[in-house]
Each structure stands twice: as structure tokens, then as C-alpha cells.
Coordinates of C-alpha atoms and ligand atoms in Angstrom, one line a residue:
M1 CA -32.4 -275.6 -45.5
N2 CA -28.7 -276.2 -45.7
N3 CA -27.3 -279.6 -45.1
F4 CA -25.1 -280.0 -41.7
T5 CA -23.4 -282.5 -39.9
Y6 CA -24.2 -283.6 -36.3
T7 CA -21.6 -284.7 -34.4
R8 CA -21.2 -285.5 -30.4
A9 CA -18.3 -283.6 -28.6
T10 CA -16.7 -286.4 -26.7
S11 CA -14.4 -283.5 -24.5
V12 CA -14.0 -279.9 -24.1
K13 CA -10.6 -280.2 -26.3
D14 CA -12.6 -282.0 -28.9
A15 CA -15.6 -279.8 -28.9
V16 CA -13.1 -276.6 -29.4
Q17 CA -11.2 -278.8 -31.9
K18 CA -14.2 -279.5 -34.0
S19 CA -15.1 -275.7 -34.4
T20 CA -11.9 -274.2 -35.0
G21 CA -11.6 -272.6 -38.5
D22 CA -15.4 -273.2 -39.1
R23 CA -17.2 -269.9 -38.3
N24 CA -20.6 -272.0 -39.2
A25 CA -20.1 -274.5 -36.6
M26 CA -22.5 -274.2 -33.7
F27 CA -22.6 -275.8 -30.2
I28 CA -25.8 -277.5 -28.8
A29 CA -26.5 -277.8 -25.3
G30 CA -30.0 -278.1 -24.1
G31 CA -31.5 -277.3 -27.4
T32 CA -34.4 -275.3 -26.1
N33 CA -33.5 -271.9 -28.1
L34 CA -31.2 -273.4 -31.0
V35 CA -33.6 -276.0 -32.3
D36 CA -36.7 -273.3 -32.5
R37 CA -34.0 -271.1 -34.3
L38 CA -33.1 -273.9 -36.7
K39 CA -36.8 -274.6 -37.3
V40 CA -36.9 -271.1 -39.0
F41 CA -33.8 -270.7 -40.3
L42 CA -32.6 -268.1 -38.4
D43 CA -29.2 -270.1 -37.7
E44 CA -28.0 -272.2 -40.8
P45 CA -25.2 -274.0 -39.3
S46 CA -22.5 -276.2 -41.3
Q47 CA -22.0 -278.5 -38.4
L48 CA -23.9 -279.0 -35.0
I49 CA -21.6 -279.9 -32.1
D50 CA -23.3 -281.5 -29.4
I51 CA -21.8 -280.6 -26.2
S52 CA -24.4 -281.9 -23.7
R53 CA -22.7 -285.1 -22.4
L54 CA -19.8 -283.2 -21.5
E55 CA -18.1 -283.3 -18.1
M56 CA -19.2 -279.7 -17.2
N57 CA -22.2 -280.6 -15.4
R58 CA -21.2 -280.0 -11.7
I59 CA -21.5 -277.5 -9.3
E60 CA -18.5 -277.0 -7.1
K61 CA -17.4 -275.1 -4.1
T62 CA -14.7 -272.3 -4.5
S63 CA -14.3 -269.1 -2.4
G64 CA -18.0 -268.9 -3.9
L65 CA -19.3 -271.3 -6.6
R66 CA -18.5 -272.7 -9.8
L67 CA -21.3 -273.6 -11.9
G68 CA -20.3 -275.9 -15.1
A69 CA -21.8 -274.9 -18.4
L70 CA -24.3 -277.6 -18.9
V71 CA -25.6 -277.6 -15.2
S72 CA -29.3 -277.5 -16.2
N73 CA -31.2 -274.1 -15.2
T74 CA -33.4 -276.5 -12.5
A75 CA -30.1 -277.8 -10.8
V76 CA -28.6 -274.3 -10.2
A77 CA -32.0 -272.9 -8.7
D78 CA -32.8 -276.1 -6.8
H79 CA -29.0 -276.2 -5.0
P80 CA -28.7 -275.5 -1.5
D81 CA -25.8 -273.5 -1.8
V82 CA -27.5 -271.0 -4.4
R83 CA -30.8 -271.1 -2.5
R84 CA -28.8 -270.0 0.9
D85 CA -26.1 -267.7 -0.5
Y86 CA -27.4 -266.1 -3.9
P87 CA -31.3 -266.7 -3.5
I88 CA -31.3 -263.5 -6.1
L89 CA -30.1 -266.3 -8.8
A90 CA -32.3 -269.2 -7.7
R91 CA -35.7 -266.7 -8.0
A92 CA -34.3 -265.2 -11.3
I93 CA -34.1 -268.7 -13.0
L94 CA -37.5 -269.7 -11.3
A95 CA -39.1 -266.6 -13.0
G96 CA -38.5 -267.8 -16.2
A97 CA -39.6 -270.4 -18.8
S98 CA -41.4 -273.5 -17.7
Q99 CA -40.5 -276.5 -15.4
Q100 CA -39.9 -278.6 -18.6
I101 CA -37.9 -276.0 -20.3
R102 CA -35.6 -275.2 -17.3
N103 CA -34.8 -278.8 -17.0
M104 CA -33.4 -278.9 -20.2
A105 CA -32.0 -275.2 -20.3
T106 CA -28.1 -274.9 -19.6
V107 CA -26.1 -272.5 -18.0
G108 CA -24.1 -271.9 -21.1
G109 CA -27.2 -271.8 -23.6
N110 CA -29.0 -269.4 -21.3
L111 CA -26.4 -267.0 -21.3
L112 CA -26.5 -267.1 -25.5
Q113 CA -30.2 -267.5 -25.9
R114 CA -31.0 -264.9 -28.5
T115 CA -33.8 -261.8 -28.3
R116 CA -37.4 -262.4 -28.6
C117 CA -37.9 -259.4 -30.8
P118 CA -40.9 -260.7 -33.2
Y119 CA -39.1 -258.8 -36.5
Y120 CA -36.1 -261.0 -35.6
Y121 CA -37.9 -264.3 -35.4
D122 CA -40.1 -263.6 -38.3
T123 CA -38.1 -263.9 -41.7
A124 CA -40.6 -262.0 -43.5
F125 CA -39.2 -258.9 -41.9
A126 CA -35.7 -257.2 -42.5
C127 CA -33.9 -257.3 -39.4
N128 CA -30.2 -255.9 -38.9
K129 CA -29.6 -258.7 -36.5
R130 CA -30.4 -261.4 -38.9
Q131 CA -29.2 -259.9 -41.7
P132 CA -27.0 -256.4 -41.3
G133 CA -27.6 -253.6 -43.2
S134 CA -31.3 -254.8 -44.1
G135 CA -33.0 -252.5 -41.5
C136 CA -35.0 -252.6 -38.3
P137 CA -38.4 -252.5 -38.9
A138 CA -38.9 -252.2 -34.6
L139 CA -37.7 -248.7 -34.8
T140 CA -41.1 -247.8 -36.3
G141 CA -43.3 -250.6 -35.9
V142 CA -44.8 -252.3 -33.1
N143 CA -41.9 -252.0 -30.2
R144 CA -43.7 -252.3 -27.0
I145 CA -41.5 -254.8 -25.7
H146 CA -38.2 -252.9 -26.8
A147 CA -35.3 -251.3 -25.1
I148 CA -35.3 -247.9 -23.6
L149 CA -31.7 -248.0 -22.7
G150 CA -28.3 -248.2 -24.7
A151 CA -30.1 -248.9 -28.1
S152 CA -29.0 -247.8 -31.5
D153 CA -30.8 -246.8 -34.8
Q154 CA -29.8 -250.3 -35.7
C155 CA -31.2 -252.1 -33.0
V156 CA -33.8 -251.9 -30.3
A157 CA -33.8 -255.7 -29.2
V158 CA -33.4 -256.6 -25.7
H159 CA -31.9 -259.5 -24.0
P160 CA -34.6 -261.8 -22.8
S161 CA -32.6 -263.7 -20.1
D162 CA -33.7 -263.5 -16.3
M163 CA -30.8 -265.8 -15.2
C164 CA -28.3 -263.1 -16.9
V165 CA -29.8 -260.1 -15.0
A166 CA -28.8 -261.9 -11.7
L167 CA -25.5 -262.9 -12.8
A168 CA -24.4 -259.1 -13.9
A169 CA -25.8 -258.2 -10.3
L170 CA -23.7 -260.5 -8.7
D171 CA -20.6 -259.5 -10.7
A172 CA -20.3 -263.4 -12.1
V173 CA -17.2 -264.3 -14.2
V174 CA -17.5 -266.4 -17.7
E175 CA -15.2 -269.2 -18.1
V176 CA -14.5 -269.7 -22.1
S177 CA -12.1 -272.4 -23.7
S178 CA -10.7 -271.9 -27.2
P179 CA -7.8 -273.5 -29.2
K180 CA -5.9 -270.7 -27.7
G181 CA -6.6 -271.8 -24.1
K182 CA -8.4 -270.5 -21.3
R183 CA -10.0 -267.0 -20.7
Q184 CA -12.1 -265.4 -18.2
I185 CA -14.8 -262.7 -19.1
L186 CA -16.3 -260.3 -16.6
F187 CA -20.2 -260.7 -16.9
T188 CA -21.0 -257.1 -17.4
D189 CA -18.5 -257.3 -20.7
F190 CA -19.9 -260.6 -21.8
H191 CA -23.1 -259.1 -23.7
R192 CA -22.9 -256.3 -26.0
L193 CA -24.9 -253.1 -26.9
P194 CA -25.9 -253.2 -30.2
G195 CA -24.0 -250.2 -31.8
N196 CA -23.3 -250.8 -35.6
T197 CA -23.1 -254.7 -35.1
P198 CA -26.3 -255.7 -33.6
Q199 CA -25.7 -259.3 -35.1
R200 CA -23.3 -259.7 -32.2
D201 CA -25.1 -260.3 -28.8
S202 CA -21.8 -261.1 -27.0
N203 CA -17.8 -260.7 -26.9
L204 CA -17.3 -264.5 -27.3
E205 CA -14.9 -265.4 -30.6
P206 CA -15.7 -267.8 -33.0
G207 CA -15.2 -271.3 -31.5
E208 CA -15.2 -270.2 -28.1
L209 CA -16.8 -272.7 -25.5
I210 CA -18.3 -271.4 -22.4
T211 CA -17.0 -274.2 -19.8
A212 CA -18.5 -272.3 -16.7
V213 CA -19.7 -269.2 -14.7
I214 CA -17.9 -268.4 -11.6
L215 CA -20.0 -266.7 -8.5
P216 CA -18.0 -264.7 -6.5
P217 CA -18.8 -264.5 -2.7
V218 CA -20.9 -261.5 -2.1
N219 CA -21.5 -261.7 1.5
F220 CA -25.0 -259.5 1.2
A221 CA -26.5 -261.6 -1.6
K222 CA -28.7 -263.4 0.7
S223 CA -30.8 -260.0 1.1
G224 CA -31.1 -260.4 -2.9
V225 CA -34.6 -260.2 -4.5
Y226 CA -35.7 -260.5 -8.1
L227 CA -38.7 -258.7 -9.6
K228 CA -40.1 -259.8 -12.8
L229 CA -42.9 -257.6 -14.0
R230 CA -44.6 -259.2 -17.4
D231 CA -48.1 -259.5 -19.0
R232 CA -48.8 -263.0 -17.7
T233 CA -47.7 -263.8 -14.4
S234 CA -45.9 -267.1 -15.7
Y235 CA -44.5 -268.3 -18.9
A236 CA -43.6 -264.9 -20.2
F237 CA -40.6 -262.8 -20.7
A238 CA -39.9 -259.5 -18.5
L239 CA -41.2 -256.4 -19.8
I240 CA -39.1 -255.1 -16.7
S241 CA -37.1 -257.0 -14.1
V242 CA -34.8 -255.9 -11.5
A243 CA -32.5 -257.7 -9.3
A244 CA -31.4 -256.0 -6.1
A245 CA -29.2 -256.5 -3.2
V246 CA -28.7 -254.1 -0.4
D247 CA -26.1 -254.3 2.2
L248 CA -26.8 -252.0 5.6
T249 CA -25.1 -250.7 8.7
G250 CA -27.7 -249.9 10.8
E251 CA -30.1 -247.7 8.5
Q252 CA -27.0 -246.8 6.0
I253 CA -26.5 -248.3 2.7
K254 CA -23.0 -249.8 2.9
D255 CA -23.0 -252.0 -0.4
V256 CA -25.7 -252.5 -3.1
R257 CA -26.0 -254.4 -6.4
L258 CA -28.9 -253.3 -8.8
A259 CA -29.4 -255.0 -12.4
M260 CA -32.1 -254.5 -14.7
G261 CA -34.1 -256.7 -17.4
G262 CA -36.1 -256.0 -20.3
V263 CA -34.4 -252.5 -21.0
A264 CA -31.5 -253.1 -23.1
H265 CA -29.8 -255.5 -25.6
K266 CA -27.7 -256.8 -22.5
P267 CA -28.5 -256.9 -18.8
W268 CA -28.0 -253.4 -17.3
R269 CA -26.0 -252.5 -14.3
P270 CA -27.3 -248.6 -13.6
T271 CA -23.7 -247.9 -12.0
E272 CA -24.7 -244.5 -11.6
A273 CA -27.7 -245.3 -9.1
E274 CA -25.3 -247.6 -7.1
K275 CA -22.7 -244.7 -6.8
F276 CA -25.3 -242.6 -5.5
L277 CA -27.0 -245.3 -3.1
I278 CA -23.8 -245.7 -1.1
G279 CA -23.7 -244.1 2.4
K280 CA -27.3 -242.8 2.0
K281 CA -30.1 -243.4 4.4
A282 CA -32.1 -246.6 3.1
D283 CA -35.5 -244.9 2.9
A284 CA -38.4 -244.2 0.1
T285 CA -36.8 -240.9 -0.9
T286 CA -33.4 -242.1 -1.5
F287 CA -34.6 -245.4 -3.6
Q288 CA -37.1 -242.8 -5.6
Q289 CA -33.9 -240.7 -6.2
A290 CA -32.0 -243.8 -7.1
A291 CA -34.7 -245.1 -9.5
E292 CA -34.6 -241.5 -11.3
I293 CA -31.0 -241.5 -11.6
A294 CA -31.0 -245.1 -13.0
L295 CA -33.7 -243.8 -15.7
Q296 CA -32.1 -240.6 -16.6
Q297 CA -30.6 -241.8 -20.1
A298 CA -33.9 -243.7 -21.2
K299 CA -35.2 -243.5 -24.5
P300 CA -38.5 -244.6 -25.0
L301 CA -39.8 -245.5 -28.4
E302 CA -43.5 -245.0 -29.5
H303 CA -45.0 -247.7 -27.6
N304 CA -42.9 -248.6 -24.7
S305 CA -42.9 -245.3 -22.7
F306 CA -44.6 -247.3 -19.9
K307 CA -41.3 -249.1 -19.2
V308 CA -39.9 -246.1 -17.7
E309 CA -42.2 -245.4 -15.0
L310 CA -42.5 -249.0 -14.5
A311 CA -38.8 -249.7 -14.3
K312 CA -38.3 -246.9 -11.7
R313 CA -41.4 -248.5 -9.2
A314 CA -39.6 -252.0 -9.9
I315 CA -36.3 -250.6 -8.7
R316 CA -38.0 -249.0 -5.7
R317 CA -39.8 -252.0 -4.9
A318 CA -36.9 -254.2 -5.0
L319 CA -34.3 -251.8 -3.3
T320 CA -37.1 -251.8 -0.1
V321 CA -37.5 -255.7 0.1
S322 CA -34.1 -256.2 -0.2
A323 CA -33.4 -253.5 2.6
K324 CA -35.8 -255.3 4.7
G325 CA -33.8 -258.6 4.4
G326 CA -35.1 -259.9 1.2
G327 CA -37.5 -262.5 0.4
V328 CA -40.2 -262.8 -2.2
V329 CA -41.1 -259.4 -3.6
Ligands
LIG1 C1 -41.1 -271.4 -24.3 C2 -40.0 -270.6 -23.8 C3 -40.3 -269.4 -22.7 C4 -38.8 -269.0 -22.3 N1 -39.0 -268.3 -21.2 C5 -37.9 -267.8 -20.6 C6 -38.1 -266.7 -19.5 O1 -39.1 -266.5 -19.1 N2 -36.7 -266.6 -19.0 C7 -35.8 -266.8 -19.7 O2 -34.6 -266.4 -18.7 N3 -35.5 -267.7 -20.4 C8 -36.7 -268.2 -20.9 N4 -36.6 -269.3 -22.1 C9 -35.2 -269.3 -22.7 C10 -34.5 -270.6 -22.1 O3 -34.0 -270.1 -20.6 C11 -33.3 -270.8 -22.8 O4 -33.8 -271.4 -24.0 C12 -32.3 -271.5 -22.5 O5 -31.8 -271.0 -21.5 C13 -31.2 -272.0 -23.2 O6 -30.4 -272.8 -23.0 P1 -30.1 -274.3 -23.7 O7 -29.1 -275.2 -23.1 O8 -31.2 -275.0 -24.1 O9 -29.3 -273.5 -25.1 P2 -29.1 -273.9 -26.6 O10 -30.6 -274.1 -27.4 O11 -28.5 -275.3 -26.8 O12 -28.3 -272.8 -27.2 C14 -28.6 -271.8 -27.0 C15 -27.4 -271.1 -27.7 O13 -26.1 -271.1 -27.0 C16 -25.4 -271.8 -27.8 N5 -24.6 -272.7 -26.4 C17 -25.3 -273.3 -25.6 N6 -24.4 -273.6 -24.8 C18 -22.8 -273.2 -25.2 C19 -21.7 -273.2 -24.6 N7 -21.2 -274.0 -23.4 N8 -20.6 -272.6 -25.1 C20 -20.7 -271.7 -26.1 N9 -22.1 -271.4 -26.7 C21 -23.0 -272.7 -26.1 C22 -25.8 -272.3 -28.7 O14 -25.1 -272.6 -29.8 C23 -26.8 -271.2 -29.1 O15 -26.6 -270.5 -30.1 C24 -37.7 -269.8 -22.8 C25 -37.6 -270.8 -23.9 C26 -38.7 -271.0 -24.3 C27 -38.8 -272.3 -25.2

């Protein structure tokens, strides 16, 4: 175990300054993922910078909503504006973890929670994400929960978040601060595919602090649904999840949002399927064709080919329910 310092940041500026020039500094928010990682030495920071008391814990009305990075997952899911205008997000959050964990977990921390690949967590195994170049036992090992889209020969881990699938569908924007100032990152560009650098989950630069997530207005998001399929009906990560929102003119699809979880190293937007859907009649045949397109590039591993059919069925069902006005799937 390495020794590390613990300090409480007094402001965003102070947090960013404390981490400047120290690639091994880490921020801690709710601690629900990071503390688990520290306990098994997956992360060995030089300093832990506690950001949990900073003033980033408000939900503000903009043209849509601005969620401070420290707002708890519970507070987001319970907020009346989120429930009314972005039910897809409230339902995705409530499908994850437990009430106690959601009370502690924050918006920023949820984005940067790490994969639940068992080979990553078990330091007795090699893992390219943990130690680049050491190998990926999941490629030939037990790979039932792993990726079917966008993986590489270095990593087949999936991103575990439910909230992030909804945020991808909503075209959210991540606001970050660093000594260089502020910048905004489109949610779909925030997380990365593994490629040759599976150790990097996101496009955040060292020392950058997430300050907020911005939800743009999406006038048809009220019809949004989140369908999560997993081994247990509660307190389990998604094998497959789908966030969908359909905007109709009569029976014709005017606009649509589709995102998938449990399939890739990042929340997955099947944009070709979305393009296909626009202008089509909202019926079972169209939804089946969209599902086929969404999974066209799927490359299942030895133990997870079931995910391809499961994902298609989940897409069909989520689109069907959303086209009927939304609600619980
Ligand atoms: C038993 C269990 C079950 C779970 N089930 C689910 C589930 O079904 N679905 C799901 O989606 N999630 C699930 N989770 C994960 C949970 O949602 C995350 O642990 C939580 O969202 C992380 O938020 P946090 O604030 O606690 O982050 P922390 O643990 O504090 O931090 C996580 C990471 O984010 C970084 N970080 C935190 N805030 C910032 C910031 N503002 N700027 C830059 N970096 C930051 C930290 O340095 C760290 O690397 C589960 C967790 C547990 C323990």
C-alpha cells in the first residue's frame, strides 16, 4: 500500500490547483466506487482531494437543466423537473444500485465509475485496463457480461452505468474545469472505446474536474423509457439496457433517441438505427428492422452471444412502449 495525503478542497479553483501537476492525484465525491477500488489497490493515488463539500450540489433551470456534479443520484431522480421532463433519466438512475448507494453517489462520480469486469477487479489476473500491456484474460475466459460492440483485442469490458445511458440518449453535455479554464464535452464524446488505450475510460485530461452535466431541452423526452435487463431484478448491473424516446406525428416517427448499456466500453448510441427510424411508420416491423441495424456490427464472445438477441428484443420493446407515450416498461 502506498501512503497518500487527504485534503478537503475549499472551492473548485482550490480542487483544480491541488491536482495540478500531480498525475496521481484523485478526486473523491461520494466514494461509493473509489473507496472499493482503493481497498483492493486498483488505484494508488498520491493525494485524495475531497470535493464532496463544494458548492456543486444544485439543480438549476436553464433552457433545460444543469445538474451540479455533486448532486446525489437520489436527488436527480427525485427532482420534479427531472421526473416530468426527463423521466428516462429518473428511471435509469432508479434502476441502478440501492437507495443507500444512490444517496451517496454523485452525478460526476457516476460518469467516472469503472467497469465491473471481474478480471479488472481481481489483481491476481492480468488486465490491460489496470496494467497496460499485461493482457486481457476476458477475451478467452468467462466473458458472459462483456462487450459485443466496439471492443478491441485489448479490452472487452463494458461501462456499467445506467444513468450514463440516459444521458447519452439525451445528448447531455459535460462541463469541466481545469487550470486552463472551463470546457464542455458532448456526452457522446466523453467516454472512450478501448482501442489501444483501455486504461482510459474518458477523454478527461489529468486534473480536470467535472463541475456539471447539462441537459438540453428535448421536447419529446417525456415519452422516454429505460429498460434494464439483468440477472436479478434489483441490485445488479445491466446485461443489456436501452434508453429510448420516440417523437411521433400521427403514426410517423419524427425524431428518436436510442442508447444502449451493457454492450460496449461506453454508452452506445446506434446512430444508424436512429437515422433509419426517422420518417418510418412506428410499428413492429420498423422497430425490428431498427434493432437489426443497431446490432449489425455486433461481435459476440464465446459466452455472450445471447446478448445480441436480448438487445434486439429490448430495443423493440423500449421503442414500442415509448411510441405509446412512455411509462414503465
Ligand atoms: C454494490 C454497488 C452496486 C451498484 N450498482 C449500480 C448499478 O446497478 N447501476 C449503476 O449505474 N451504478 C451502480 N453502482 C455504481 C454507483 O452508481 C457509483 O459507484 C457511483 O455513481 C459513483 O459516484 P460517487 O460519487 O460515489 O463516485 P466516487 O466513488 O467518489 O468516484 C468515482 C470516480 O469518479 C471520480 N470523480 C468523482 N467526482 C468527480 C468529479 N466531479 N470530477 C472528476 N472526477 C470525479 C473519482 O476520482 C473516481 O475515480 C453500484 C455501486 C455499488 C457499490
